[in-house]
Amino acid sequence: LAKTTQPISMDSYEGQEVNITCSHNNIATNDYITWYQQFPSQGPRFIIQGYKTKVTNEVASLFIPADRKSSTLSLPRVSLSDTAVYYCLVGLGAGNNRKLIWGLGTSLAVNP
Amino acid sequence: EAGVTQSPTHLIKTRGQQATLRCSPISGHTSVYWYQQALGLGLQFLLWYDEGEERNRGNFPPRFSGRQFPNYSSELNVNALELEDSALYLCASSTGADSDTGELFFGEGSRLTVL
């Protein structure tokens, strides 16, 4: 099974751009890459999902190189409320063999 | 539209007892996932149900079990509770096995404390 690897923690300041990279060397052809945000004692919340190249929504951008062995979540102009744990999720397999693999998460601290 | 709902929000049990946690998925979703998240750790996959059947299971002992009802709600049962079962149990739903691209919708979780 493929493993995802993310930095354990990151620090930033309000107004800066934050980039969090996830490695997934054994990603399968039909797998998507999804990022989630989690605040303490709450369930994770979907941020963005992509398959290749670049995806952008109102809260983040996701950059995926051609080989798809990594992905980078970009948060523009972070604020204190962006302090949370960010998870990279890669879907493996299909049908009954599907097992969603979660990374350990990156704890982002945004400072004033 | 209501999101994923879980009950109870908090549950306190003693070692050896049984705990039952419940989850109602978003209307129209047929897949339900259960995760365990111990304090300060990542999500550990427990169980996946779709269309009433168990589709996959994580590396947990058999005393962790569950089921999915015809209305797609789900129950997680933990028997013979141990202290290390204390955790936040998260339920998530998605549109189903065939169309699942990884977008999961989570509930707020049930906090189980074993004394």
mmCIF file of C-alpha atoms in Angstrom:
data_model
loop_
_atom_site.group_PDB
_atom_site.id
_atom_site.type_symbol
_atom_site.label_atom_id
_atom_site.label_comp_id
_atom_site.label_asym_id
_atom_site.label_seq_id
_atom_site.Cartn_x
_atom_site.Cartn_y
_atom_site.Cartn_z
ATOM 1 C CA LEU A 1 0.000 0.000 0.000
ATOM 2 C CA ALA A 2 1.188 3.468 -0.793
ATOM 3 C CA LYS A 3 2.190 5.736 2.048
ATOM 4 C CA THR A 4 1.698 9.470 2.253
ATOM 5 C CA THR A 5 4.271 11.670 3.910
ATOM 6 C CA GLN A 6 3.734 15.221 5.155
ATOM 7 C CA PRO A 7 5.710 17.538 7.434
ATOM 8 C CA ILE A 8 4.599 17.091 11.027
ATOM 9 C CA SER A 9 4.311 20.795 11.711
ATOM 10 C CA MET A 10 4.693 24.216 10.148
ATOM 11 C CA ASP A 11 4.698 27.760 11.462
ATOM 12 C CA SER A 12 3.585 30.877 9.662
ATOM 13 C CA TYR A 13 2.390 34.420 10.223
ATOM 14 C CA GLU A 14 -0.827 36.131 9.347
ATOM 15 C CA GLY A 15 -0.975 37.292 5.736
ATOM 16 C CA GLN A 16 1.667 34.873 4.446
ATOM 17 C CA GLU A 17 1.189 32.157 1.860
ATOM 18 C CA VAL A 18 1.599 28.633 3.214
ATOM 19 C CA ASN A 19 2.526 25.624 1.089
ATOM 20 C CA ILE A 20 2.196 22.099 2.498
ATOM 21 C CA THR A 21 3.596 19.239 0.420
ATOM 22 C CA CYS A 22 2.481 15.619 0.575
ATOM 23 C CA SER A 23 4.444 12.748 -0.977
ATOM 24 C CA HIS A 24 2.561 9.739 -2.382
ATOM 25 C CA ASN A 25 5.016 7.768 -4.490
ATOM 26 C CA ASN A 26 2.764 4.782 -5.210
ATOM 27 C CA ILE A 27 -0.392 6.603 -6.186
ATOM 28 C CA ALA A 28 -2.569 4.576 -8.553
ATOM 29 C CA THR A 29 -3.718 5.734 -11.972
ATOM 30 C CA ASN A 30 -7.316 6.353 -10.955
ATOM 31 C CA ASP A 31 -6.681 7.831 -7.515
ATOM 32 C CA TYR A 32 -7.601 11.349 -6.522
ATOM 33 C CA ILE A 33 -5.754 13.516 -4.020
ATOM 34 C CA THR A 34 -7.839 15.226 -1.386
ATOM 35 C CA TRP A 35 -6.938 17.598 1.419
ATOM 36 C CA TYR A 36 -8.827 18.076 4.657
ATOM 37 C CA GLN A 37 -8.647 20.555 7.511
ATOM 38 C CA GLN A 38 -9.317 19.602 11.120
ATOM 39 C CA PHE A 39 -9.809 21.759 14.184
ATOM 40 C CA PRO A 40 -9.469 20.254 17.695
ATOM 41 C CA SER A 41 -12.333 17.948 18.713
ATOM 42 C CA GLN A 42 -14.078 18.364 15.363
ATOM 43 C CA GLY A 43 -14.410 16.186 12.300
ATOM 44 C CA PRO A 44 -12.176 16.947 9.306
ATOM 45 C CA ARG A 45 -13.554 19.260 6.670
ATOM 46 C CA PHE A 46 -12.970 18.942 2.920
ATOM 47 C CA ILE A 47 -10.746 21.671 1.458
ATOM 48 C CA ILE A 48 -9.861 20.707 -2.099
ATOM 49 C CA GLN A 49 -9.474 17.739 -4.429
ATOM 50 C CA GLY A 50 -7.518 17.188 -7.620
ATOM 51 C CA TYR A 51 -6.272 14.608 -10.063
ATOM 52 C CA LYS A 52 -3.518 16.404 -11.980
ATOM 53 C CA THR A 53 -2.110 19.862 -12.762
ATOM 54 C CA LYS A 54 -3.730 22.653 -10.735
ATOM 55 C CA VAL A 55 -7.030 23.122 -8.989
ATOM 56 C CA THR A 56 -8.180 26.319 -7.302
ATOM 57 C CA ASN A 57 -11.208 27.137 -5.205
ATOM 58 C CA GLU A 58 -12.188 29.971 -2.898
ATOM 59 C CA VAL A 59 -9.975 28.807 -0.037
ATOM 60 C CA ALA A 60 -6.934 27.055 -1.526
ATOM 61 C CA SER A 61 -4.997 25.843 -4.531
ATOM 62 C CA LEU A 62 -3.688 22.367 -5.177
ATOM 63 C CA PHE A 63 -0.651 21.790 -7.360
ATOM 64 C CA ILE A 64 0.049 18.316 -8.726
ATOM 65 C CA PRO A 65 3.099 17.636 -10.933
ATOM 66 C CA ALA A 66 2.905 15.458 -14.005
ATOM 67 C CA ASP A 67 4.201 12.331 -12.227
ATOM 68 C CA ARG A 68 1.584 12.779 -9.449
ATOM 69 C CA LYS A 69 3.993 11.493 -6.824
ATOM 70 C CA SER A 70 3.440 14.546 -4.696
ATOM 71 C CA SER A 71 0.995 17.386 -4.247
ATOM 72 C CA THR A 72 1.167 20.817 -2.657
ATOM 73 C CA LEU A 73 -1.659 22.536 -0.839
ATOM 74 C CA SER A 74 -1.323 26.309 -1.039
ATOM 75 C CA LEU A 75 -3.162 28.558 1.402
ATOM 76 C CA PRO A 76 -3.001 32.213 0.373
ATOM 77 C CA ARG A 77 -2.756 34.925 3.021
ATOM 78 C CA VAL A 78 -3.393 32.766 6.080
ATOM 79 C CA SER A 79 -5.144 34.084 9.162
ATOM 80 C CA LEU A 80 -5.182 32.941 12.771
ATOM 81 C CA SER A 81 -8.293 30.865 12.059
ATOM 82 C CA ASP A 82 -6.306 28.724 9.635
ATOM 83 C CA THR A 83 -4.449 27.200 12.576
ATOM 84 C CA ALA A 84 -5.405 23.545 12.259
ATOM 85 C CA VAL A 85 -4.178 20.111 11.187
ATOM 86 C CA TYR A 86 -4.151 19.509 7.446
ATOM 87 C CA TYR A 87 -4.444 15.975 6.068
ATOM 88 C CA CYS A 88 -3.496 14.653 2.662
ATOM 89 C CA LEU A 89 -5.725 11.800 1.482
ATOM 90 C CA VAL A 90 -5.020 9.504 -1.428
ATOM 91 C CA GLY A 91 -7.585 6.988 -2.583
ATOM 92 C CA LEU A 92 -6.257 3.523 -3.319
ATOM 93 C CA GLY A 93 -7.810 0.783 -5.300
ATOM 94 C CA ALA A 94 -11.371 0.631 -6.461
ATOM 95 C CA GLY A 95 -14.566 -1.097 -5.496
ATOM 96 C CA ASN A 96 -14.349 -3.481 -2.588
ATOM 97 C CA ASN A 97 -10.593 -3.157 -2.232
ATOM 98 C CA ARG A 98 -10.705 0.545 -1.715
ATOM 99 C CA LYS A 99 -8.881 1.722 1.369
ATOM 100 C CA LEU A 100 -8.438 5.412 1.891
ATOM 101 C CA ILE A 101 -4.992 6.179 3.271
ATOM 102 C CA TRP A 102 -4.597 9.206 5.503
ATOM 103 C CA GLY A 103 -1.314 10.926 6.199
ATOM 104 C CA LEU A 104 -0.466 11.789 9.787
ATOM 105 C CA GLY A 105 -1.342 15.385 9.128
ATOM 106 C CA THR A 106 0.527 18.672 9.250
ATOM 107 C CA SER A 107 -0.127 20.867 12.253
ATOM 108 C CA LEU A 108 -0.098 24.460 11.020
ATOM 109 C CA ALA A 109 0.316 27.247 13.552
ATOM 110 C CA VAL A 110 -0.426 30.764 12.317
ATOM 111 C CA ASN A 111 1.036 33.451 14.520
ATOM 112 C CA PRO A 112 0.014 37.113 14.792
ATOM 113 C CA GLU B 1 -29.588 19.998 4.358
ATOM 114 C CA ALA B 2 -28.478 18.163 7.483
ATOM 115 C CA GLY B 3 -24.900 16.990 7.670
ATOM 116 C CA VAL B 4 -23.576 13.798 9.186
ATOM 117 C CA THR B 5 -24.872 13.423 12.714
ATOM 118 C CA GLN B 6 -23.345 11.310 15.450
ATOM 119 C CA SER B 7 -24.558 10.325 18.889
ATOM 120 C CA PRO B 8 -23.772 10.483 21.675
ATOM 121 C CA THR B 9 -21.331 13.381 21.641
ATOM 122 C CA HIS B 10 -19.697 12.105 24.809
ATOM 123 C CA LEU B 11 -19.718 8.680 26.416
ATOM 124 C CA ILE B 12 -18.016 7.486 29.575
ATOM 125 C CA LYS B 13 -17.602 3.773 30.219
ATOM 126 C CA THR B 14 -15.500 1.535 32.412
ATOM 127 C CA ARG B 15 -13.154 -1.233 31.346
ATOM 128 C CA GLY B 16 -14.927 -4.353 30.160
ATOM 129 C CA GLN B 17 -18.163 -2.601 29.261
ATOM 130 C CA GLN B 18 -19.614 -2.195 25.799
ATOM 131 C CA ALA B 19 -20.092 1.033 23.879
ATOM 132 C CA THR B 20 -22.462 1.727 20.995
ATOM 133 C CA LEU B 21 -22.005 4.732 18.770
ATOM 134 C CA ARG B 22 -24.436 5.849 16.102
ATOM 135 C CA CYS B 23 -24.153 7.728 12.834
ATOM 136 C CA SER B 24 -26.635 9.132 10.348
ATOM 137 C CA PRO B 25 -25.155 9.949 6.942
ATOM 138 C CA ILE B 26 -26.097 12.801 4.686
ATOM 139 C CA SER B 27 -29.325 12.089 2.834
ATOM 140 C CA GLY B 28 -28.561 10.217 -0.370
ATOM 141 C CA HIS B 29 -25.187 8.925 0.785
ATOM 142 C CA THR B 30 -24.857 5.152 0.912
ATOM 143 C CA SER B 31 -21.301 4.796 2.228
ATOM 144 C CA VAL B 32 -20.383 5.193 5.887
ATOM 145 C CA TYR B 33 -16.870 5.147 7.270
ATOM 146 C CA TRP B 34 -15.745 4.874 10.878
ATOM 147 C CA TYR B 35 -12.432 6.225 12.132
ATOM 148 C CA GLN B 36 -10.702 6.251 15.478
ATOM 149 C CA GLN B 37 -8.646 9.258 16.472
ATOM 150 C CA ALA B 38 -6.738 9.004 19.710
ATOM 151 C CA LEU B 39 -5.686 12.282 21.319
ATOM 152 C CA GLY B 40 -3.041 14.026 19.255
ATOM 153 C CA LEU B 41 -2.916 11.330 16.587
ATOM 154 C CA GLY B 42 -4.125 10.924 13.020
ATOM 155 C CA LEU B 43 -7.181 9.091 11.804
ATOM 156 C CA GLN B 44 -7.101 5.307 11.956
ATOM 157 C CA PHE B 45 -9.513 3.584 9.601
ATOM 158 C CA LEU B 46 -11.925 1.207 11.339
ATOM 159 C CA LEU B 47 -14.739 0.153 9.030
ATOM 160 C CA TRP B 48 -16.400 0.986 5.727
ATOM 161 C CA TYR B 49 -20.008 0.126 4.937
ATOM 162 C CA ASP B 50 -21.784 0.586 1.662
ATOM 163 C CA GLU B 51 -25.292 -0.455 0.688
ATOM 164 C CA GLY B 52 -25.650 -2.364 3.932
ATOM 165 C CA GLU B 53 -22.499 -4.429 3.542
ATOM 166 C CA GLU B 54 -19.101 -4.254 5.185
ATOM 167 C CA ARG B 55 -16.679 -3.382 2.376
ATOM 168 C CA ASN B 56 -13.406 -3.018 4.212
ATOM 169 C CA ARG B 57 -11.966 -3.212 7.679
ATOM 170 C CA GLY B 58 -8.919 -1.671 9.293
ATOM 171 C CA ASN B 59 -6.416 -3.367 11.578
ATOM 172 C CA PHE B 60 -8.565 -3.515 14.674
ATOM 173 C CA PRO B 61 -9.517 -6.536 16.821
ATOM 174 C CA PRO B 62 -12.897 -8.261 16.328
ATOM 175 C CA ARG B 63 -14.349 -6.575 19.408
ATOM 176 C CA PHE B 64 -14.765 -3.562 17.129
ATOM 177 C CA SER B 65 -17.803 -4.283 14.998
ATOM 178 C CA GLY B 66 -20.650 -2.499 13.355
ATOM 179 C CA ARG B 67 -23.477 -2.602 10.926
ATOM 180 C CA GLN B 68 -25.342 -0.480 8.447
ATOM 181 C CA PHE B 69 -29.110 -0.327 8.435
ATOM 182 C CA PRO B 70 -31.454 -0.189 5.419
ATOM 183 C CA ASN B 71 -31.733 3.599 5.826
ATOM 184 C CA TYR B 72 -27.890 3.735 5.585
ATOM 185 C CA SER B 73 -27.402 4.833 9.180
ATOM 186 C CA SER B 74 -24.723 2.929 10.995
ATOM 187 C CA GLU B 75 -23.728 1.671 14.400
ATOM 188 C CA LEU B 76 -20.265 1.018 15.808
ATOM 189 C CA ASN B 77 -19.997 -1.391 18.708
ATOM 190 C CA VAL B 78 -16.933 -1.769 20.873
ATOM 191 C CA ASN B 79 -16.991 -4.729 23.250
ATOM 192 C CA ALA B 80 -14.795 -5.450 26.257
ATOM 193 C CA LEU B 81 -13.608 -1.858 26.421
ATOM 194 C CA GLU B 82 -9.976 -1.185 27.206
ATOM 195 C CA LEU B 83 -8.385 2.018 28.428
ATOM 196 C CA GLU B 84 -6.678 2.569 25.067
ATOM 197 C CA ASP B 85 -10.061 2.648 23.334
ATOM 198 C CA SER B 86 -10.487 6.161 24.678
ATOM 199 C CA ALA B 87 -10.614 8.331 21.579
ATOM 200 C CA LEU B 88 -12.711 10.480 19.300
ATOM 201 C CA TYR B 89 -14.706 8.231 16.979
ATOM 202 C CA LEU B 90 -15.510 9.894 13.703
ATOM 203 C CA CYS B 91 -18.115 8.878 11.188
ATOM 204 C CA ALA B 92 -18.048 10.031 7.593
ATOM 205 C CA SER B 93 -20.320 9.484 4.640
ATOM 206 C CA SER B 94 -19.901 9.639 0.898
ATOM 207 C CA THR B 95 -21.954 9.022 -2.197
ATOM 208 C CA GLY B 96 -21.025 5.364 -2.527
ATOM 209 C CA ALA B 97 -18.379 2.859 -3.526
ATOM 210 C CA ASP B 98 -18.710 3.250 -7.273
ATOM 211 C CA SER B 99 -18.575 7.019 -7.358
ATOM 212 C CA ASP B 100 -16.295 7.672 -4.418
ATOM 213 C CA THR B 101 -13.394 9.904 -5.372
ATOM 214 C CA GLY B 102 -12.376 10.474 -1.788
ATOM 215 C CA GLU B 103 -14.617 13.335 -0.695
ATOM 216 C CA LEU B 104 -15.872 12.450 2.736
ATOM 217 C CA PHE B 105 -18.272 14.399 4.895
ATOM 218 C CA PHE B 106 -17.553 14.027 8.594
ATOM 219 C CA GLY B 107 -19.652 14.301 11.684
ATOM 220 C CA GLU B 108 -18.447 16.054 14.801
ATOM 221 C CA GLY B 109 -17.495 12.775 16.439
ATOM 222 C CA SER B 110 -18.280 10.857 19.598
ATOM 223 C CA ARG B 111 -15.783 11.213 22.418
ATOM 224 C CA LEU B 112 -15.432 7.882 24.233
ATOM 225 C CA THR B 113 -13.681 7.838 27.577
ATOM 226 C CA VAL B 114 -12.861 4.511 29.211
ATOM 227 C CA LEU B 115 -12.084 4.623 32.921
#
